[in-house]
PDB file of C-alpha atoms in Angstrom:
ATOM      1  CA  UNK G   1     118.599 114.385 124.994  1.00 53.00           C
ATOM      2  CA  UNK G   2     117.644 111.118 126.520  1.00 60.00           C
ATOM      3  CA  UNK G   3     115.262 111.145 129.226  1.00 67.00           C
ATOM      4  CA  UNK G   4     116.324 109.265 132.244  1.00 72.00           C
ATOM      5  CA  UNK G   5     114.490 105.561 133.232  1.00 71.00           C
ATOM      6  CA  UNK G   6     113.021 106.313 136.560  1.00 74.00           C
ATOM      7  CA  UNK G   7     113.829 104.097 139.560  1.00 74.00           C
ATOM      8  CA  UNK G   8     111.514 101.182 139.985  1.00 74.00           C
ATOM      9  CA  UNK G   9     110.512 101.820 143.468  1.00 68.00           C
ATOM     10  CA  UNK G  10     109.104 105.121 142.508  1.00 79.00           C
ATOM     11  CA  UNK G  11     108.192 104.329 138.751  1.00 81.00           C
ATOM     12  CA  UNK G  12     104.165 103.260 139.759  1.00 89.00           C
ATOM     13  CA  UNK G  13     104.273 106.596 142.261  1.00 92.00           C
ATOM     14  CA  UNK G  14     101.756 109.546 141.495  1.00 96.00           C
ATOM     15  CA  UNK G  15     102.143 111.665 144.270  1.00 95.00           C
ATOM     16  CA  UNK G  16     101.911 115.340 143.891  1.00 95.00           C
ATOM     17  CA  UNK G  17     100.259 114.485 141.045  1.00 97.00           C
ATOM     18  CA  UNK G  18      96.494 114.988 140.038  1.00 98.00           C
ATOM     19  CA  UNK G  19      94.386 112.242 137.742  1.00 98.00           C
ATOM     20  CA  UNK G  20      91.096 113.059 136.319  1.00 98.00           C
ATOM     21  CA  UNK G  21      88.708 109.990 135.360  1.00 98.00           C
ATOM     22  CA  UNK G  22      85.318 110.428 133.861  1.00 98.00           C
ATOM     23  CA  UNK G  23      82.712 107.999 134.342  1.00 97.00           C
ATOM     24  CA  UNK G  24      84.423 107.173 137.424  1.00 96.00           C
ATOM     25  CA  UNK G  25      81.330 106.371 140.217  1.00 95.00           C
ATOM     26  CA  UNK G  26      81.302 102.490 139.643  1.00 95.00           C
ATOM     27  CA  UNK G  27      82.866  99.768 137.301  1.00 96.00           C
ATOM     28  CA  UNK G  28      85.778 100.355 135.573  1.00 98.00           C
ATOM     29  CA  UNK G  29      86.315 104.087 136.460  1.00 98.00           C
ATOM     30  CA  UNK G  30      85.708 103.324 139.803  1.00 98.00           C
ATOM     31  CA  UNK G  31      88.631 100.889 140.056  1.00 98.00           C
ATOM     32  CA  UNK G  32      90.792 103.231 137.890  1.00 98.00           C
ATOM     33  CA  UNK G  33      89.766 106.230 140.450  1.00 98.00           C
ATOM     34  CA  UNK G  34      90.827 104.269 143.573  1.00 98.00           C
ATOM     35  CA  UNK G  35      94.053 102.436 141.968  1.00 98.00           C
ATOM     36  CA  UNK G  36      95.495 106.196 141.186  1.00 98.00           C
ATOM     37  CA  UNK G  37      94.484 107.337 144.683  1.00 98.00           C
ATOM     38  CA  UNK G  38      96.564 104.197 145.882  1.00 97.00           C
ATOM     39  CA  UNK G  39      99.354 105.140 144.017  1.00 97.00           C
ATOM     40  CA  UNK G  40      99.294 108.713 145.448  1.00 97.00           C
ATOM     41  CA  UNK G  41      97.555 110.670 143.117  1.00 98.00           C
ATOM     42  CA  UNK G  42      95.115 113.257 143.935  1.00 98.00           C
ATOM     43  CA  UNK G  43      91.941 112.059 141.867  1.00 98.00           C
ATOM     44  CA  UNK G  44      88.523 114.031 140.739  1.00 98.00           C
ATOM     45  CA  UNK G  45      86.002 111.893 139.603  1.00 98.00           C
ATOM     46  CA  UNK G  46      83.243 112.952 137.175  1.00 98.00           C
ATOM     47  CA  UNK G  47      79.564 111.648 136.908  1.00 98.00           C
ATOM     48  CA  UNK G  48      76.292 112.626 135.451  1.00 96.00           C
ATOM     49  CA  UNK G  49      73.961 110.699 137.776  1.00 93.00           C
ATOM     50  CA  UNK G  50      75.477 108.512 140.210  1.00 95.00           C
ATOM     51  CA  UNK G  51      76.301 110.782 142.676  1.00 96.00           C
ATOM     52  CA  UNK G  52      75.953 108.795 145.404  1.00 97.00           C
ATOM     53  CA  UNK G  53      78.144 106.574 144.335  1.00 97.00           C
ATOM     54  CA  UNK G  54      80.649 108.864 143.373  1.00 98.00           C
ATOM     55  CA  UNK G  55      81.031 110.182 146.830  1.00 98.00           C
ATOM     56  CA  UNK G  56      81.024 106.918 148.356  1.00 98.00           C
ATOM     57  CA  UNK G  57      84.431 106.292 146.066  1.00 98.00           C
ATOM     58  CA  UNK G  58      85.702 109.497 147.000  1.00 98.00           C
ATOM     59  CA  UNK G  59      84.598 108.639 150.567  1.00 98.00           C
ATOM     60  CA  UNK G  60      86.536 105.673 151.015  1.00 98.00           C
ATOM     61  CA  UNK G  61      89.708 107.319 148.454  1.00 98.00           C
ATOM     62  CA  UNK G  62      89.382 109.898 151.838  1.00 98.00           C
ATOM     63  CA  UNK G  63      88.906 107.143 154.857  1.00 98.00           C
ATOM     64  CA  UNK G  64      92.284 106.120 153.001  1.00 97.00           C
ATOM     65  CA  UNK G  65      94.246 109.155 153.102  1.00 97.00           C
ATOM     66  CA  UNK G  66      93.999 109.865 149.658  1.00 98.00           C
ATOM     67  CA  UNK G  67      92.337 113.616 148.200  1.00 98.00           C
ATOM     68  CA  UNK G  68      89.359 113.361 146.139  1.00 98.00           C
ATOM     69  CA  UNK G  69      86.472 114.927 144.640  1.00 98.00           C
ATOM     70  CA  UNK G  70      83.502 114.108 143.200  1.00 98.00           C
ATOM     71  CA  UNK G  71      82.126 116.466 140.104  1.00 98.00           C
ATOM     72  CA  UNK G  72      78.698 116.066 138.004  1.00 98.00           C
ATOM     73  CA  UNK G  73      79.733 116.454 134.439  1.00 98.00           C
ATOM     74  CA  UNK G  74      77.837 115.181 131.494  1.00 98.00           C
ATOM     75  CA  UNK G  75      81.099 114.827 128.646  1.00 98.00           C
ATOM     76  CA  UNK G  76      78.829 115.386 125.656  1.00 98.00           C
ATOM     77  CA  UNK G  77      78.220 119.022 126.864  1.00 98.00           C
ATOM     78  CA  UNK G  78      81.193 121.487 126.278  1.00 98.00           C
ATOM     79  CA  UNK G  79      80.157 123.695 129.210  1.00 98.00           C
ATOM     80  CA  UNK G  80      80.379 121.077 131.624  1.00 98.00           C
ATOM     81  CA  UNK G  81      83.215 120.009 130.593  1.00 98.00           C
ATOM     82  CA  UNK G  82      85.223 123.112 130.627  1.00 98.00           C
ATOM     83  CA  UNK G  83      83.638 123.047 134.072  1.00 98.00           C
ATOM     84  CA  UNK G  84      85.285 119.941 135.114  1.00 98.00           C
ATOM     85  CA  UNK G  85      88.041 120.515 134.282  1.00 98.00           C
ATOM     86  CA  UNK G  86      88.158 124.087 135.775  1.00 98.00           C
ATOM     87  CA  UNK G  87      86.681 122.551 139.300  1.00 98.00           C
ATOM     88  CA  UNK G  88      89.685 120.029 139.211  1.00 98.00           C
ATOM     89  CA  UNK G  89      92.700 122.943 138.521  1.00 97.00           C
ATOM     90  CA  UNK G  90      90.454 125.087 141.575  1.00 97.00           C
ATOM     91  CA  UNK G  91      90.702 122.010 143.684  1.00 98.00           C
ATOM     92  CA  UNK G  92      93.954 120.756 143.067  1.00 98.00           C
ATOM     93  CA  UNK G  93      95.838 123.431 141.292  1.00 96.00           C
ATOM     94  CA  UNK G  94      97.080 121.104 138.243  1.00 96.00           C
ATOM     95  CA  UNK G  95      96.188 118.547 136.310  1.00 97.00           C
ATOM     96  CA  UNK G  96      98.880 115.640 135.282  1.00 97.00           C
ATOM     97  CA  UNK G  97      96.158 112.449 134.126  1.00 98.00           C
ATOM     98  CA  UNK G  98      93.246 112.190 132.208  1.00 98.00           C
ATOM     99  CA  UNK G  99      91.384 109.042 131.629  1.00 98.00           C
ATOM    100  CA  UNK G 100      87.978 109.001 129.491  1.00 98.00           C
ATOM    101  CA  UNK G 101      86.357 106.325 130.877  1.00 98.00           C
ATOM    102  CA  UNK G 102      82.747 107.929 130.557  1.00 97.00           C
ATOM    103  CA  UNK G 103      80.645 106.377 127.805  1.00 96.00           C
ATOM    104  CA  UNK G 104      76.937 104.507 127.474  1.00 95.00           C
ATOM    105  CA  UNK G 105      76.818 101.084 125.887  1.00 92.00           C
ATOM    106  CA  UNK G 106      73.289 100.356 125.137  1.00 94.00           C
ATOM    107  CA  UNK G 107      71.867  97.548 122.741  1.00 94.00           C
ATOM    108  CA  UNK G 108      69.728  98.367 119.808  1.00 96.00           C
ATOM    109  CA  UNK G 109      69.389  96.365 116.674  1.00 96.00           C
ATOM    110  CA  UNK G 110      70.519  98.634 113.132  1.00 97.00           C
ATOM    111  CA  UNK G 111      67.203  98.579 111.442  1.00 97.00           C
ATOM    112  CA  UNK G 112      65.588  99.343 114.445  1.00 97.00           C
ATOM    113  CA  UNK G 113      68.274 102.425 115.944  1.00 97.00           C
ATOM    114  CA  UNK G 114      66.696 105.706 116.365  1.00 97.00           C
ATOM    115  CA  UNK G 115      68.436 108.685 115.197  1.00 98.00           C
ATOM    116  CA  UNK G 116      68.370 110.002 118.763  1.00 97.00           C
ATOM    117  CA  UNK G 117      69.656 106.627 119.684  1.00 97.00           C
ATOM    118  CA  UNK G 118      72.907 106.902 116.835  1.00 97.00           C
ATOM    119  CA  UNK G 119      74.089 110.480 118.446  1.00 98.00           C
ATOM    120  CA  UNK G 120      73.924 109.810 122.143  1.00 97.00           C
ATOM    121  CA  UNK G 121      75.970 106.928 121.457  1.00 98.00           C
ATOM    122  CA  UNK G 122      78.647 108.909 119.593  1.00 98.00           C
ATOM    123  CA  UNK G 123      78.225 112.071 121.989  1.00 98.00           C
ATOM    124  CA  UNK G 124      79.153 110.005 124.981  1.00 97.00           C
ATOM    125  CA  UNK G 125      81.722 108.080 123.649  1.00 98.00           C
ATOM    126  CA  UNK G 126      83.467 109.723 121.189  1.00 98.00           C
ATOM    127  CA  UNK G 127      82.421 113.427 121.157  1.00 98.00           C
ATOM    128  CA  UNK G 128      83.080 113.646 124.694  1.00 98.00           C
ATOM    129  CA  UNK G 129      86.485 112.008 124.678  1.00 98.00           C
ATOM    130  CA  UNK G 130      87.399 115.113 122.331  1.00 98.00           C
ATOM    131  CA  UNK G 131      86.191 117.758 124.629  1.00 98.00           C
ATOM    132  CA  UNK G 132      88.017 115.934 127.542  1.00 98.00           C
ATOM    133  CA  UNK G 133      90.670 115.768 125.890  1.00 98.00           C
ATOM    134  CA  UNK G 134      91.558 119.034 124.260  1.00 98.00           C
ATOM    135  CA  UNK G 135      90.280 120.864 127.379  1.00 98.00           C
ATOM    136  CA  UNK G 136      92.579 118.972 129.564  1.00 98.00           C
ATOM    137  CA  UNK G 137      95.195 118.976 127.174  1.00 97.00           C
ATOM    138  CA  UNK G 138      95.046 123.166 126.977  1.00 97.00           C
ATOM    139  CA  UNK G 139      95.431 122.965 130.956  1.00 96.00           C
ATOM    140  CA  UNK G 140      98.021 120.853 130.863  1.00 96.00           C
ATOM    141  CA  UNK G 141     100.281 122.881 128.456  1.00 94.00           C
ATOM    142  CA  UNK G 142      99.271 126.053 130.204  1.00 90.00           C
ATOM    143  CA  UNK G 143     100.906 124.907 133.370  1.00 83.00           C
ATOM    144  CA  UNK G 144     103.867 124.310 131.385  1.00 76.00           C
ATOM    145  CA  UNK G 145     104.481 127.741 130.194  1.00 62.00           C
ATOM    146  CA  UNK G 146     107.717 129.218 131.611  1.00 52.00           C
ATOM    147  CA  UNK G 147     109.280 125.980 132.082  1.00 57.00           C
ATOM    148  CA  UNK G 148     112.991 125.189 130.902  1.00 53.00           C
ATOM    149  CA  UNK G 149     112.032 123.006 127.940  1.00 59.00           C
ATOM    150  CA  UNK G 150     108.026 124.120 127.873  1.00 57.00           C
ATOM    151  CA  UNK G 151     106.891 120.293 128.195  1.00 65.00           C
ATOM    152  CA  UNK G 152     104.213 118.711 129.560  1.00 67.00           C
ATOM    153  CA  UNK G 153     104.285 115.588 131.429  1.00 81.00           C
ATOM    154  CA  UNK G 154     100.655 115.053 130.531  1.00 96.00           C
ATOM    155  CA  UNK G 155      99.032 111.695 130.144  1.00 98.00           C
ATOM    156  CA  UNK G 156      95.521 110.744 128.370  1.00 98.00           C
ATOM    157  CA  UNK G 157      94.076 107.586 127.983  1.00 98.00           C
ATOM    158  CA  UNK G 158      91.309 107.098 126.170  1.00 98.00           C
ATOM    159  CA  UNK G 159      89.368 103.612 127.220  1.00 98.00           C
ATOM    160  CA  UNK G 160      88.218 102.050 123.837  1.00 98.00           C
ATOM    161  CA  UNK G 161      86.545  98.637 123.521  1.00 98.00           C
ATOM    162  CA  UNK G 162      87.480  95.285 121.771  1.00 97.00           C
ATOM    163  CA  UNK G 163      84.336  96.114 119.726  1.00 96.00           C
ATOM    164  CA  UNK G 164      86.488  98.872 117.754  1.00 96.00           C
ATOM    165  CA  UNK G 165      88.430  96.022 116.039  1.00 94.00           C
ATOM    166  CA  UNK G 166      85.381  93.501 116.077  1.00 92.00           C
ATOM    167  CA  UNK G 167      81.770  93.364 115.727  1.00 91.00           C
ATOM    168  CA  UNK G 168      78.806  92.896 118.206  1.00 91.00           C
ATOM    169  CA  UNK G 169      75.250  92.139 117.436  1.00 93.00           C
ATOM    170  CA  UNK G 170      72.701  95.675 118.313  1.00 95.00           C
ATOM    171  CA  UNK G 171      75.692  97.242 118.505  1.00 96.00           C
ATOM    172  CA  UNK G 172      76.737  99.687 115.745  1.00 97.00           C
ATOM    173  CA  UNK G 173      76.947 102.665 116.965  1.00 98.00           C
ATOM    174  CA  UNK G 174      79.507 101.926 119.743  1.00 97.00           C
ATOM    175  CA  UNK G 175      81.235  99.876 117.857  1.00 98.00           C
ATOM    176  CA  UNK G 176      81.865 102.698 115.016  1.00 98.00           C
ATOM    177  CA  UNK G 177      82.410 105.017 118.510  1.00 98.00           C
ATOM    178  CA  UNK G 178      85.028 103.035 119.849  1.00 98.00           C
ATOM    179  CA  UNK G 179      86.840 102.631 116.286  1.00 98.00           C
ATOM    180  CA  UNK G 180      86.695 106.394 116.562  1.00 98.00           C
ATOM    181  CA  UNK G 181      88.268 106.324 119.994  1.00 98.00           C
ATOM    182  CA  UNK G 182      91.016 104.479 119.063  1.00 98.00           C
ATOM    183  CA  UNK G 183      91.813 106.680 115.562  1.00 98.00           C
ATOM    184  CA  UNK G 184      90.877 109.955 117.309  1.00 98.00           C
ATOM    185  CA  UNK G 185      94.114 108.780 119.982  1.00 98.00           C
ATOM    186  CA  UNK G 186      96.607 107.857 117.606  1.00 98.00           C
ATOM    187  CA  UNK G 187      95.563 111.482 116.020  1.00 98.00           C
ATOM    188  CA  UNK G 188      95.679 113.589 119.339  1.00 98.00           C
ATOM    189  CA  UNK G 189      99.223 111.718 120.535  1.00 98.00           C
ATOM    190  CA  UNK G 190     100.502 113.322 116.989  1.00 98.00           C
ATOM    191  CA  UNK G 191      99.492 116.644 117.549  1.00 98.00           C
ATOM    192  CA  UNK G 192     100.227 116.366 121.371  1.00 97.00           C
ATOM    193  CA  UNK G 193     103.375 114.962 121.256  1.00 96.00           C
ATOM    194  CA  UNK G 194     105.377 118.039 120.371  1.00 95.00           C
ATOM    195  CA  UNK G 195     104.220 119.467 123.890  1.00 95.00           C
ATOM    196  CA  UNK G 196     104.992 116.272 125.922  1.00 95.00           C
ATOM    197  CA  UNK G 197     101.558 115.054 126.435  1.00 97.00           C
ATOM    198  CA  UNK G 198     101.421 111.157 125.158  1.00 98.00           C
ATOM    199  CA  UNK G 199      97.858 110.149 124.425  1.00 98.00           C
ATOM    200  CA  UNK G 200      97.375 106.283 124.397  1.00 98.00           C
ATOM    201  CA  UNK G 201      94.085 104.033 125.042  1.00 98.00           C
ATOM    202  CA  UNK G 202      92.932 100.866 126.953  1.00 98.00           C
ATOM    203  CA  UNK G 203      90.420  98.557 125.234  1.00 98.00           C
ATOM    204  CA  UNK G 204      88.694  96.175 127.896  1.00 98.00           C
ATOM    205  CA  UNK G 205      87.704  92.910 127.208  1.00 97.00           C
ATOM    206  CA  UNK G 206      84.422  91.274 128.792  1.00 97.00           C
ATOM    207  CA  UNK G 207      84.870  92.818 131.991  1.00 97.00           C
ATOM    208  CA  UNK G 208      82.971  90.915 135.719  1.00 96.00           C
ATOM    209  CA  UNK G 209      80.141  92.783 137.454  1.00 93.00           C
ATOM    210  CA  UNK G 210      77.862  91.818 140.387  1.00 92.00           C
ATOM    211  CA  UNK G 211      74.829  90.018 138.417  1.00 94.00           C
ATOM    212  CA  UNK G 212      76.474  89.627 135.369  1.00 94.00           C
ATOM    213  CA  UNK G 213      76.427  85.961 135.300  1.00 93.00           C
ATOM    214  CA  UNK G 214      73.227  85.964 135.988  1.00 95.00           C
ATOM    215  CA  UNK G 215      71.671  88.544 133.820  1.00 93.00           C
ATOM    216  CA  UNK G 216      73.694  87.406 130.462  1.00 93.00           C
ATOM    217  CA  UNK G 217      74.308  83.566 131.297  1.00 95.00           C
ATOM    218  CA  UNK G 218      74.955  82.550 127.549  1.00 94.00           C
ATOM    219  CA  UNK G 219      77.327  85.838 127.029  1.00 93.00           C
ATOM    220  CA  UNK G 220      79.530  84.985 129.601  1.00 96.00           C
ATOM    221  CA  UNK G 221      79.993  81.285 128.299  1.00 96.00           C
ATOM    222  CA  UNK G 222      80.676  82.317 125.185  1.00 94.00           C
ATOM    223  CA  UNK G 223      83.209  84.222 126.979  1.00 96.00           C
ATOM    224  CA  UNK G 224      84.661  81.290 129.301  1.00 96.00           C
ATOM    225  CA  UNK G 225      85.127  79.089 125.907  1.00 95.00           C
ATOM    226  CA  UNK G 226      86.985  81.436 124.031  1.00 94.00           C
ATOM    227  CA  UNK G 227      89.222  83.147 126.338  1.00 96.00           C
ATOM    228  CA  UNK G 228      93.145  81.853 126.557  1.00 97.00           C
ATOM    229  CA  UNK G 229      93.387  82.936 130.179  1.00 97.00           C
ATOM    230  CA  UNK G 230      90.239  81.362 131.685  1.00 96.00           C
ATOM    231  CA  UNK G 231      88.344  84.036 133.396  1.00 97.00           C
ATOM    232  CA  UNK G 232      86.136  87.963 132.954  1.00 97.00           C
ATOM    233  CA  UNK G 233      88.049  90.883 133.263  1.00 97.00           C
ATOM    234  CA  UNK G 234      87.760  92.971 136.627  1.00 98.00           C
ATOM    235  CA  UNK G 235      87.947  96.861 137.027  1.00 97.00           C
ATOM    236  CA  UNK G 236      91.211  96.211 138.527  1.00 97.00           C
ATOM    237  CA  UNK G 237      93.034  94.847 135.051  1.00 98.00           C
ATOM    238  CA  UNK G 238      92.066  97.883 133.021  1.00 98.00           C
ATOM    239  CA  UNK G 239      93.157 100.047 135.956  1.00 98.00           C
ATOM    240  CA  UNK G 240      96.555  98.780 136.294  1.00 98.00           C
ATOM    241  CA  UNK G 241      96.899  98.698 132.475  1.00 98.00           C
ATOM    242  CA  UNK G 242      95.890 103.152 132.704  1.00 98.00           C
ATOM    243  CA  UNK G 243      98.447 103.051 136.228  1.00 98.00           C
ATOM    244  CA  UNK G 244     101.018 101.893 133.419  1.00 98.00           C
ATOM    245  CA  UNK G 245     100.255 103.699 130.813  1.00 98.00           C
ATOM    246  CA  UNK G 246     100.133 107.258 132.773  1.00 98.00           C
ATOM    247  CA  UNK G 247     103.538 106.062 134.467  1.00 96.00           C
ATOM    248  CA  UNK G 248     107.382 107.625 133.620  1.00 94.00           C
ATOM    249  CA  UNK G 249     107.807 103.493 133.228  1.00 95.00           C
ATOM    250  CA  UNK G 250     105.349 104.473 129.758  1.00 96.00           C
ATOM    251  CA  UNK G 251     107.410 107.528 128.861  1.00 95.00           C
ATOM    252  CA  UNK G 252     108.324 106.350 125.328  1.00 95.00           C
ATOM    253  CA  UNK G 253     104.755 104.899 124.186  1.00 98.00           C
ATOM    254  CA  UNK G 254     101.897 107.266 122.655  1.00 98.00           C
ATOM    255  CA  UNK G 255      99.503 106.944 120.154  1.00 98.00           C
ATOM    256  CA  UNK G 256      98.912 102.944 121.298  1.00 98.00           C
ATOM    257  CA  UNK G 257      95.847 100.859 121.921  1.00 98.00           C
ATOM    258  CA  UNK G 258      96.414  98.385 124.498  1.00 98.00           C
ATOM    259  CA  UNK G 259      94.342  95.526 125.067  1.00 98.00           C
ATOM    260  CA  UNK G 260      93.539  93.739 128.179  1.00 98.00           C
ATOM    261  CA  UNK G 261      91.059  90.993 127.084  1.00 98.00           C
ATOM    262  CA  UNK G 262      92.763  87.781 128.888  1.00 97.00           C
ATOM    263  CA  UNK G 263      94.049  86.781 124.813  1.00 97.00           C
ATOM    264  CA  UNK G 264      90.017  86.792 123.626  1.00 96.00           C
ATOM    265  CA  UNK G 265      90.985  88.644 120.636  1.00 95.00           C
ATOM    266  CA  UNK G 266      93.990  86.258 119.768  1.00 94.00           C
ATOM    267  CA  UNK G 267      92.207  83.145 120.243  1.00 92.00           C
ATOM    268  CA  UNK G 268      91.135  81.164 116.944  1.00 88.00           C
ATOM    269  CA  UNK G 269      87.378  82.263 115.225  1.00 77.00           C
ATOM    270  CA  UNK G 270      86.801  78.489 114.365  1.00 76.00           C
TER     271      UNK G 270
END
């Protein structure tokens, strides 16, 4: 049976719904957590240290009339992830979104990469998108049981990098963990697909910060030369990309990587 296009004015509209976004205190997940609120959804946001600034997005997500709640969670460690994801069901009494956001992205040259260095690189990134995932996903189909065709609605995105389909100088490890990302989605949307739950992923391009002009000057001219559409990334462009990807207006797409790098990656190498 066909499944029914949803009417545009309530296509982008998540509420009743509940969205869970690691690594959500500042930068991208930040934007991602407050552009679901916006859109209706009740959101919990997950961080390891930040915890100020994880209430202070939850804070305003509340001065806005929006649910929230802010949970520390490091994604590499299966107990605190089945925690998170318990705390959000307690909270909110379902869970309909997941994006993995939460990752590290520090530089260190091959020869010179610590062991220690290689596996918190993976654990963040790509170890603790599985855990996320299949812990959220088992929530997800368990609030399906009884319904009339036993389907999820369920949405995971997964945000990758354009490093997983190019190469970065001191940067190995996350690119081989972002490659993983985007091969570990296509792999969960099969096996999730039969209970409803599409699994897709975002990969950022060069993305604006306060300071980053300033701290990596050459990095971000590199940038300005290459890129068709003439400026950085901001939070907001990778959130509306997950807002459309978790929407009924996606409900025919899994198993995708979708990039939002202003055309970088199709511009010309020489």
């Amino acid at each position: 049976m066909q499944e029914r296009a949803p009417e545009l004015s309530s296509a982008l509209r998540f509420a009743g719904k509940v969205a869970l976004i690691t690594g959500g205190s500042r930068g991208i997940g930040a934007g991602i957590s407050e552009r679901f609120a916006q859109a209706g959804a009740s959101v919990a946001i997950s961080y390891v240290r930040a915890e100020s600034a994880a209430e202070e997005v939850a804070g305003r997500i509340r001065v806005a009339g929006g649910q929230a709640l802010a949970i520390r969670a490091d994604v590499s460690r299966v107990e605190d992830v089945e925690g998170l994801v318990s705390q959000t069901m307690e909270r909110f009494g379902r869970l309909d979104v997941l994006v993995n956001n939460a990752g590290v992205y520090p530089l260190s040259p091959l020869l010179d990469m610590a062991d220690r260095e290689w596996e918190q690189v993976l654990a963040a990134n790509l170890t603790g998108t599985h855990y996320c995932t299949q812990r959220a996903a088992r929530a997800m189909i368990e609030l399906t049981t009884g319904r009339d065709n036993g389907k999820s609605s369920g949405s995971i995105i997964n945000i990758s990098s354009i490093e997983a389909a190019s190469t970065a100088f001191a940067h190995s490890h996350y690119t081989a963990a972002k490659a993983g990302v985007e091969q570990y989605t296509r792999n969960a949307a099969l096996e999730l697909g039969g209970a409803g739950i599409r699994v897709n992923a975002v990969a950022p391009g060069l993305i604006d910060r306060p300071g980053l002009a300033q701290a990596w000057p050459d990095g971000v001219k590199r940038w300005m030369d290459r890129v068709p559409l003439a400026r950085l990334g901001t939070p907001e462009d990778i959130a509306d990309a997950c807002l459309f990807l978790a929407s009924p207006l996606a409900r025919w797409i899994t198993g995708v990587t979708l990039t939002v790098d202003g055309g970088v990656l199709a511009a010309p190498a020489f």
